[in-house]
Amino acid sequence: MPTEVALLESPALRVEQMGRVEALDKVKSLVMLPDGIHLRTEDVARYFEVSTAAVRRLTDRHQPELTDNGMKVLRGADLRTFHSDMLSLWKGERSGSYPQASTQLRLYTRRTVLNVAMLLRDSDIARSVRTHLLDAEEDLRASYVSLERRVTRIEGCLLGVGSALQELGPVLGRMSQRLDSLDRKLDVTHQVVGAISLRLSDVSQDVLRLSDVSQDVLRLDARMDDLSRRLRNLSRRTDG
């Protein structure tokens, strides 16, 4: 984990932190110019609770780095246009209180102010900003470590699942073969049941035909009995 001294001394470490401008408002409210983008040297000094001269000396020593991070100096026509824009945004209500530099104006962005916070040694506010950056960096690193451990555990579980699937493959193959055999046997059973059903239908029809023959025989027996009675009655009358 980088230390505060490393952050003060290493341009590379400062570059890594340049996108985290939210750290400024975590420590103290940053008052911007009416455009919501820029600050003047005195605004930066007020934020860090140091003198304007201290900010100027710092920006002179680190001008290339600060320029890369948004600091610029306005002169001539650019300066007049900027003043006009600021007065327009202020809508004339506070135009008398807006100071207009006569020759030049050094402007800072939030990114530049964060850069100053990582360079300014004699400011409690700057130290608080650096502490917040370093603490957040440590929390982020801890989150990465935790995430890496979780991913490692998941990878281990996946390896176990892969081994189990490899062992399960042959078992599933054998089960598939048995199911195919059962399907074939079931098809044969369906065919046998179909044949039996047809045979039973034929037997049913035969039984119906036999029933009809039986009725005919019964009717014939009845007629024979009737004829026999008549013959006996006729014989009695003849004998008498």
PDB file of N, CA and C in Angstrom, residues 1-71:
ATOM      1  N   MET A   1       0.846  -1.196   0.000  1.00  0.00           N
ATOM      2  CA  MET A   1       0.000   0.000   0.000  1.00  0.00           C
ATOM      3  C   MET A   1       0.880   1.244   0.000  1.00  0.00           C
ATOM      4  N   PRO A   2       0.607   2.265  -0.857  1.00  0.00           N
ATOM      5  CA  PRO A   2       1.422   3.481  -0.867  1.00  0.00           C
ATOM      6  C   PRO A   2       1.220   4.286   0.412  1.00  0.00           C
ATOM      7  N   THR A   3       2.250   5.005   0.812  1.00  0.00           N
ATOM      8  CA  THR A   3       2.194   5.853   2.004  1.00  0.00           C
ATOM      9  C   THR A   3       2.004   7.304   1.595  1.00  0.00           C
ATOM     10  N   GLU A   4       1.748   8.148   2.595  1.00  0.00           N
ATOM     11  CA  GLU A   4       1.565   9.573   2.313  1.00  0.00           C
ATOM     12  C   GLU A   4       2.840  10.174   1.734  1.00  0.00           C
ATOM     13  N   VAL A   5       3.985   9.770   2.259  1.00  0.00           N
ATOM     14  CA  VAL A   5       5.261  10.292   1.746  1.00  0.00           C
ATOM     15  C   VAL A   5       5.449   9.885   0.286  1.00  0.00           C
ATOM     16  N   ALA A   6       5.095   8.623  -0.022  1.00  0.00           N
ATOM     17  CA  ALA A   6       5.222   8.161  -1.403  1.00  0.00           C
ATOM     18  C   ALA A   6       4.318   8.962  -2.321  1.00  0.00           C
ATOM     19  N   LEU A   7       3.111   9.293  -1.832  1.00  0.00           N
ATOM     20  CA  LEU A   7       2.177  10.075  -2.639  1.00  0.00           C
ATOM     21  C   LEU A   7       2.720  11.483  -2.885  1.00  0.00           C
ATOM     22  N   LEU A   8       3.374  12.060  -1.877  1.00  0.00           N
ATOM     23  CA  LEU A   8       3.967  13.393  -2.028  1.00  0.00           C
ATOM     24  C   LEU A   8       5.132  13.393  -2.996  1.00  0.00           C
ATOM     25  N   GLU A   9       5.865  12.290  -3.054  1.00  0.00           N
ATOM     26  CA  GLU A   9       7.104  12.255  -3.822  1.00  0.00           C
ATOM     27  C   GLU A   9       6.955  11.631  -5.210  1.00  0.00           C
ATOM     28  N   SER A  10       5.922  10.856  -5.451  1.00  0.00           N
ATOM     29  CA  SER A  10       5.848  10.078  -6.697  1.00  0.00           C
ATOM     30  C   SER A  10       4.780  10.625  -7.650  1.00  0.00           C
ATOM     31  N   PRO A  11       5.188  11.215  -8.782  1.00  0.00           N
ATOM     32  CA  PRO A  11       4.203  11.652  -9.783  1.00  0.00           C
ATOM     33  C   PRO A  11       3.364  10.500 -10.319  1.00  0.00           C
ATOM     34  N   ALA A  12       3.977   9.313 -10.435  1.00  0.00           N
ATOM     35  CA  ALA A  12       3.235   8.161 -10.968  1.00  0.00           C
ATOM     36  C   ALA A  12       2.093   7.779 -10.047  1.00  0.00           C
ATOM     37  N   LEU A  13       2.327   7.788  -8.724  1.00  0.00           N
ATOM     38  CA  LEU A  13       1.262   7.465  -7.776  1.00  0.00           C
ATOM     39  C   LEU A  13       0.165   8.516  -7.802  1.00  0.00           C
ATOM     40  N   ARG A  14       0.555   9.768  -7.991  1.00  0.00           N
ATOM     41  CA  ARG A  14      -0.457  10.833  -8.053  1.00  0.00           C
ATOM     42  C   ARG A  14      -1.342  10.661  -9.292  1.00  0.00           C
ATOM     43  N   VAL A  15      -0.732  10.263 -10.385  1.00  0.00           N
ATOM     44  CA  VAL A  15      -1.510  10.038 -11.604  1.00  0.00           C
ATOM     45  C   VAL A  15      -2.571   8.962 -11.376  1.00  0.00           C
ATOM     46  N   GLU A  16      -2.234   7.926 -10.615  1.00  0.00           N
ATOM     47  CA  GLU A  16      -3.174   6.842 -10.350  1.00  0.00           C
ATOM     48  C   GLU A  16      -4.410   7.325  -9.575  1.00  0.00           C
ATOM     49  N   GLN A  17      -4.252   8.411  -8.807  1.00  0.00           N
ATOM     50  CA  GLN A  17      -5.343   8.891  -7.967  1.00  0.00           C
ATOM     51  C   GLN A  17      -6.126  10.050  -8.593  1.00  0.00           C
ATOM     52  N   MET A  18      -5.738  10.490  -9.778  1.00  0.00           N
ATOM     53  CA  MET A  18      -6.286  11.718 -10.337  1.00  0.00           C
ATOM     54  C   MET A  18      -7.790  11.669 -10.623  1.00  0.00           C
ATOM     55  N   GLY A  19      -8.342  10.491 -10.820  1.00  0.00           N
ATOM     56  CA  GLY A  19      -9.766  10.430 -11.127  1.00  0.00           C
ATOM     57  C   GLY A  19     -10.668  10.495  -9.918  1.00  0.00           C
ATOM     58  N   ARG A  20     -10.100  10.511  -8.722  1.00  0.00           N
ATOM     59  CA  ARG A  20     -10.914  10.395  -7.506  1.00  0.00           C
ATOM     60  C   ARG A  20     -11.155  11.760  -6.861  1.00  0.00           C
ATOM     61  N   VAL A  21     -11.717  12.657  -7.650  1.00  0.00           N
ATOM     62  CA  VAL A  21     -11.945  14.024  -7.167  1.00  0.00           C
ATOM     63  C   VAL A  21     -13.017  14.092  -6.088  1.00  0.00           C
ATOM     64  N   GLU A  22     -13.818  13.011  -5.930  1.00  0.00           N
ATOM     65  CA  GLU A  22     -14.863  13.023  -4.894  1.00  0.00           C
ATOM     66  C   GLU A  22     -14.252  13.112  -3.499  1.00  0.00           C
ATOM     67  N   ALA A  23     -12.953  12.786  -3.374  1.00  0.00           N
ATOM     68  CA  ALA A  23     -12.287  12.858  -2.072  1.00  0.00           C
ATOM     69  C   ALA A  23     -12.269  14.282  -1.527  1.00  0.00           C
ATOM     70  N   LEU A  24     -12.280  15.278  -2.411  1.00  0.00           N
ATOM     71  CA  LEU A  24     -12.255  16.673  -1.958  1.00  0.00           C
ATOM     72  C   LEU A  24     -13.498  17.003  -1.145  1.00  0.00           C
ATOM     73  N   ASP A  25     -14.673  16.663  -1.662  1.00  0.00           N
ATOM     74  CA  ASP A  25     -15.921  16.973  -0.963  1.00  0.00           C
ATOM     75  C   ASP A  25     -16.133  16.072   0.243  1.00  0.00           C
ATOM     76  N   LYS A  26     -15.435  14.909   0.298  1.00  0.00           N
ATOM     77  CA  LYS A  26     -15.513  14.073   1.485  1.00  0.00           C
ATOM     78  C   LYS A  26     -14.880  14.760   2.685  1.00  0.00           C
ATOM     79  N   VAL A  27     -13.913  15.635   2.409  1.00  0.00           N
ATOM     80  CA  VAL A  27     -13.186  16.307   3.483  1.00  0.00           C
ATOM     81  C   VAL A  27     -13.771  17.677   3.789  1.00  0.00           C
ATOM     82  N   LYS A  28     -14.087  18.420   2.722  1.00  0.00           N
ATOM     83  CA  LYS A  28     -14.583  19.789   2.918  1.00  0.00           C
ATOM     84  C   LYS A  28     -15.280  20.233   1.640  1.00  0.00           C
ATOM     85  N   SER A  29     -16.303  21.043   1.791  1.00  0.00           N
ATOM     86  CA  SER A  29     -17.034  21.529   0.623  1.00  0.00           C
ATOM     87  C   SER A  29     -16.160  22.468  -0.205  1.00  0.00           C
ATOM     88  N   LEU A  30     -16.126  22.208  -1.513  1.00  0.00           N
ATOM     89  CA  LEU A  30     -15.293  22.993  -2.425  1.00  0.00           C
ATOM     90  C   LEU A  30     -16.182  24.017  -3.136  1.00  0.00           C
ATOM     91  N   VAL A  31     -15.885  25.310  -2.937  1.00  0.00           N
ATOM     92  CA  VAL A  31     -16.699  26.389  -3.511  1.00  0.00           C
ATOM     93  C   VAL A  31     -16.127  26.763  -4.875  1.00  0.00           C
ATOM     94  N   MET A  32     -16.942  26.591  -5.916  1.00  0.00           N
ATOM     95  CA  MET A  32     -16.506  26.841  -7.288  1.00  0.00           C
ATOM     96  C   MET A  32     -16.945  28.231  -7.738  1.00  0.00           C
ATOM     97  N   LEU A  33     -16.415  28.692  -8.868  1.00  0.00           N
ATOM     98  CA  LEU A  33     -16.899  29.894  -9.532  1.00  0.00           C
ATOM     99  C   LEU A  33     -18.282  29.623 -10.129  1.00  0.00           C
ATOM    100  N   PRO A  34     -18.995  30.632 -10.583  1.00  0.00           N
ATOM    101  CA  PRO A  34     -20.361  30.434 -11.068  1.00  0.00           C
ATOM    102  C   PRO A  34     -20.509  29.409 -12.191  1.00  0.00           C
ATOM    103  N   ASP A  35     -19.441  29.144 -12.943  1.00  0.00           N
ATOM    104  CA  ASP A  35     -19.560  28.155 -14.019  1.00  0.00           C
ATOM    105  C   ASP A  35     -19.545  26.720 -13.504  1.00  0.00           C
ATOM    106  N   GLY A  36     -19.261  26.535 -12.196  1.00  0.00           N
ATOM    107  CA  GLY A  36     -19.241  25.203 -11.611  1.00  0.00           C
ATOM    108  C   GLY A  36     -18.057  24.359 -12.034  1.00  0.00           C
ATOM    109  N   ILE A  37     -17.082  24.964 -12.714  1.00  0.00           N
ATOM    110  CA  ILE A  37     -15.945  24.209 -13.251  1.00  0.00           C
ATOM    111  C   ILE A  37     -14.626  24.694 -12.665  1.00  0.00           C
ATOM    112  N   HIS A  38     -14.485  25.997 -12.501  1.00  0.00           N
ATOM    113  CA  HIS A  38     -13.182  26.579 -12.177  1.00  0.00           C
ATOM    114  C   HIS A  38     -13.138  27.187 -10.787  1.00  0.00           C
ATOM    115  N   LEU A  39     -11.908  27.344 -10.292  1.00  0.00           N
ATOM    116  CA  LEU A  39     -11.608  28.083  -9.064  1.00  0.00           C
ATOM    117  C   LEU A  39     -10.420  28.991  -9.334  1.00  0.00           C
ATOM    118  N   ARG A  40     -10.316  30.078  -8.538  1.00  0.00           N
ATOM    119  CA  ARG A  40      -9.155  30.957  -8.618  1.00  0.00           C
ATOM    120  C   ARG A  40      -8.144  30.552  -7.549  1.00  0.00           C
ATOM    121  N   THR A  41      -6.976  31.158  -7.588  1.00  0.00           N
ATOM    122  CA  THR A  41      -5.937  30.838  -6.608  1.00  0.00           C
ATOM    123  C   THR A  41      -6.420  31.082  -5.193  1.00  0.00           C
ATOM    124  N   GLU A  42      -7.128  32.200  -4.972  1.00  0.00           N
ATOM    125  CA  GLU A  42      -7.615  32.505  -3.629  1.00  0.00           C
ATOM    126  C   GLU A  42      -8.680  31.504  -3.165  1.00  0.00           C
ATOM    127  N   ASP A  43      -9.464  30.953  -4.117  1.00  0.00           N
ATOM    128  CA  ASP A  43     -10.462  29.936  -3.758  1.00  0.00           C
ATOM    129  C   ASP A  43      -9.772  28.648  -3.304  1.00  0.00           C
ATOM    130  N   VAL A  44      -8.684  28.283  -3.993  1.00  0.00           N
ATOM    131  CA  VAL A  44      -7.927  27.093  -3.620  1.00  0.00           C
ATOM    132  C   VAL A  44      -7.278  27.293  -2.259  1.00  0.00           C
ATOM    133  N   ALA A  45      -6.712  28.473  -2.033  1.00  0.00           N
ATOM    134  CA  ALA A  45      -6.084  28.764  -0.742  1.00  0.00           C
ATOM    135  C   ALA A  45      -7.112  28.714   0.387  1.00  0.00           C
ATOM    136  N   ARG A  46      -8.316  29.221   0.125  1.00  0.00           N
ATOM    137  CA  ARG A  46      -9.374  29.201   1.142  1.00  0.00           C
ATOM    138  C   ARG A  46      -9.771  27.760   1.464  1.00  0.00           C
ATOM    139  N   TYR A  47      -9.818  26.908   0.459  1.00  0.00           N
ATOM    140  CA  TYR A  47     -10.186  25.514   0.690  1.00  0.00           C
ATOM    141  C   TYR A  47      -9.146  24.827   1.577  1.00  0.00           C
ATOM    142  N   PHE A  48      -7.877  25.002   1.271  1.00  0.00           N
ATOM    143  CA  PHE A  48      -6.814  24.332   2.033  1.00  0.00           C
ATOM    144  C   PHE A  48      -6.414  25.091   3.300  1.00  0.00           C
ATOM    145  N   GLU A  49      -7.014  26.256   3.513  1.00  0.00           N
ATOM    146  CA  GLU A  49      -6.763  27.065   4.707  1.00  0.00           C
ATOM    147  C   GLU A  49      -5.280  27.430   4.832  1.00  0.00           C
ATOM    148  N   VAL A  50      -4.721  27.867   3.699  1.00  0.00           N
ATOM    149  CA  VAL A  50      -3.343  28.351   3.647  1.00  0.00           C
ATOM    150  C   VAL A  50      -3.360  29.704   2.936  1.00  0.00           C
ATOM    151  N   SER A  51      -2.204  30.319   2.848  1.00  0.00           N
ATOM    152  CA  SER A  51      -2.132  31.628   2.199  1.00  0.00           C
ATOM    153  C   SER A  51      -2.154  31.489   0.679  1.00  0.00           C
ATOM    154  N   THR A  52      -2.583  32.562   0.035  1.00  0.00           N
ATOM    155  CA  THR A  52      -2.569  32.571  -1.426  1.00  0.00           C
ATOM    156  C   THR A  52      -1.142  32.440  -1.951  1.00  0.00           C
ATOM    157  N   ALA A  53      -0.185  33.048  -1.241  1.00  0.00           N
ATOM    158  CA  ALA A  53       1.222  32.974  -1.657  1.00  0.00           C
ATOM    159  C   ALA A  53       1.717  31.526  -1.623  1.00  0.00           C
ATOM    160  N   ALA A  54       1.268  30.741  -0.637  1.00  0.00           N
ATOM    161  CA  ALA A  54       1.695  29.341  -0.550  1.00  0.00           C
ATOM    162  C   ALA A  54       1.195  28.545  -1.755  1.00  0.00           C
ATOM    163  N   VAL A  55      -0.028  28.824  -2.177  1.00  0.00           N
ATOM    164  CA  VAL A  55      -0.566  28.132  -3.351  1.00  0.00           C
ATOM    165  C   VAL A  55       0.186  28.559  -4.596  1.00  0.00           C
ATOM    166  N   ARG A  56       0.492  29.847  -4.710  1.00  0.00           N
ATOM    167  CA  ARG A  56       1.225  30.324  -5.894  1.00  0.00           C
ATOM    168  C   ARG A  56       2.609  29.681  -5.974  1.00  0.00           C
ATOM    169  N   ARG A  57       3.296  29.603  -4.847  1.00  0.00           N
ATOM    170  CA  ARG A  57       4.638  28.988  -4.855  1.00  0.00           C
ATOM    171  C   ARG A  57       4.549  27.522  -5.283  1.00  0.00           C
ATOM    172  N   LEU A  58       3.535  26.835  -4.772  1.00  0.00           N
ATOM    173  CA  LEU A  58       3.384  25.423  -5.124  1.00  0.00           C
ATOM    174  C   LEU A  58       3.107  25.251  -6.615  1.00  0.00           C
ATOM    175  N   THR A  59       2.223  26.083  -7.143  1.00  0.00           N
ATOM    176  CA  THR A  59       1.880  25.945  -8.562  1.00  0.00           C
ATOM    177  C   THR A  59       3.041  26.345  -9.459  1.00  0.00           C
ATOM    178  N   ASP A  60       3.869  27.280  -8.991  1.00  0.00           N
ATOM    179  CA  ASP A  60       5.055  27.639  -9.783  1.00  0.00           C
ATOM    180  C   ASP A  60       6.046  26.469  -9.832  1.00  0.00           C
ATOM    181  N   ARG A  61       6.212  25.753  -8.709  1.00  0.00           N
ATOM    182  CA  ARG A  61       7.170  24.640  -8.675  1.00  0.00           C
ATOM    183  C   ARG A  61       6.684  23.442  -9.499  1.00  0.00           C
ATOM    184  N   HIS A  62       5.397  23.246  -9.556  1.00  0.00           N
ATOM    185  CA  HIS A  62       4.846  22.051 -10.219  1.00  0.00           C
ATOM    186  C   HIS A  62       3.945  22.424 -11.402  1.00  0.00           C
ATOM    187  N   GLN A  63       4.285  23.509 -12.056  1.00  0.00           N
ATOM    188  CA  GLN A  63       3.425  24.013 -13.122  1.00  0.00           C
ATOM    189  C   GLN A  63       3.152  22.995 -14.230  1.00  0.00           C
ATOM    190  N   PRO A  64       4.138  22.266 -14.762  1.00  0.00           N
ATOM    191  CA  PRO A  64       3.838  21.300 -15.839  1.00  0.00           C
ATOM    192  C   PRO A  64       2.827  20.225 -15.415  1.00  0.00           C
ATOM    193  N   GLU A  65       3.016  19.687 -14.208  1.00  0.00           N
ATOM    194  CA  GLU A  65       2.102  18.647 -13.731  1.00  0.00           C
ATOM    195  C   GLU A  65       0.698  19.203 -13.535  1.00  0.00           C
ATOM    196  N   LEU A  66       0.607  20.375 -12.928  1.00  0.00           N
ATOM    197  CA  LEU A  66      -0.706  20.970 -12.676  1.00  0.00           C
ATOM    198  C   LEU A  66      -1.388  21.385 -13.982  1.00  0.00           C
ATOM    199  N   THR A  67      -0.602  21.853 -14.945  1.00  0.00           N
ATOM    200  CA  THR A  67      -1.166  22.215 -16.248  1.00  0.00           C
ATOM    201  C   THR A  67      -1.758  20.985 -16.933  1.00  0.00           C
ATOM    202  N   ASP A  68      -1.057  19.857 -16.814  1.00  0.00           N
ATOM    203  CA  ASP A  68      -1.582  18.615 -17.386  1.00  0.00           C
ATOM    204  C   ASP A  68      -2.920  18.234 -16.756  1.00  0.00           C
ATOM    205  N   ASN A  69      -3.151  18.700 -15.527  1.00  0.00           N
ATOM    206  CA  ASN A  69      -4.381  18.345 -14.815  1.00  0.00           C
ATOM    207  C   ASN A  69      -5.368  19.505 -14.729  1.00  0.00           C
ATOM    208  N   GLY A  70      -5.307  20.398 -15.695  1.00  0.00           N
ATOM    209  CA  GLY A  70      -6.378  21.376 -15.852  1.00  0.00           C
ATOM    210  C   GLY A  70      -6.077  22.809 -15.488  1.00  0.00           C
ATOM    211  N   MET A  71      -4.927  23.107 -14.886  1.00  0.00           N
ATOM    212  CA  MET A  71      -4.628  24.496 -14.540  1.00  0.00           C
ATOM    213  C   MET A  71      -4.300  25.288 -15.807  1.00  0.00           C
TER     214      MET A  71
END
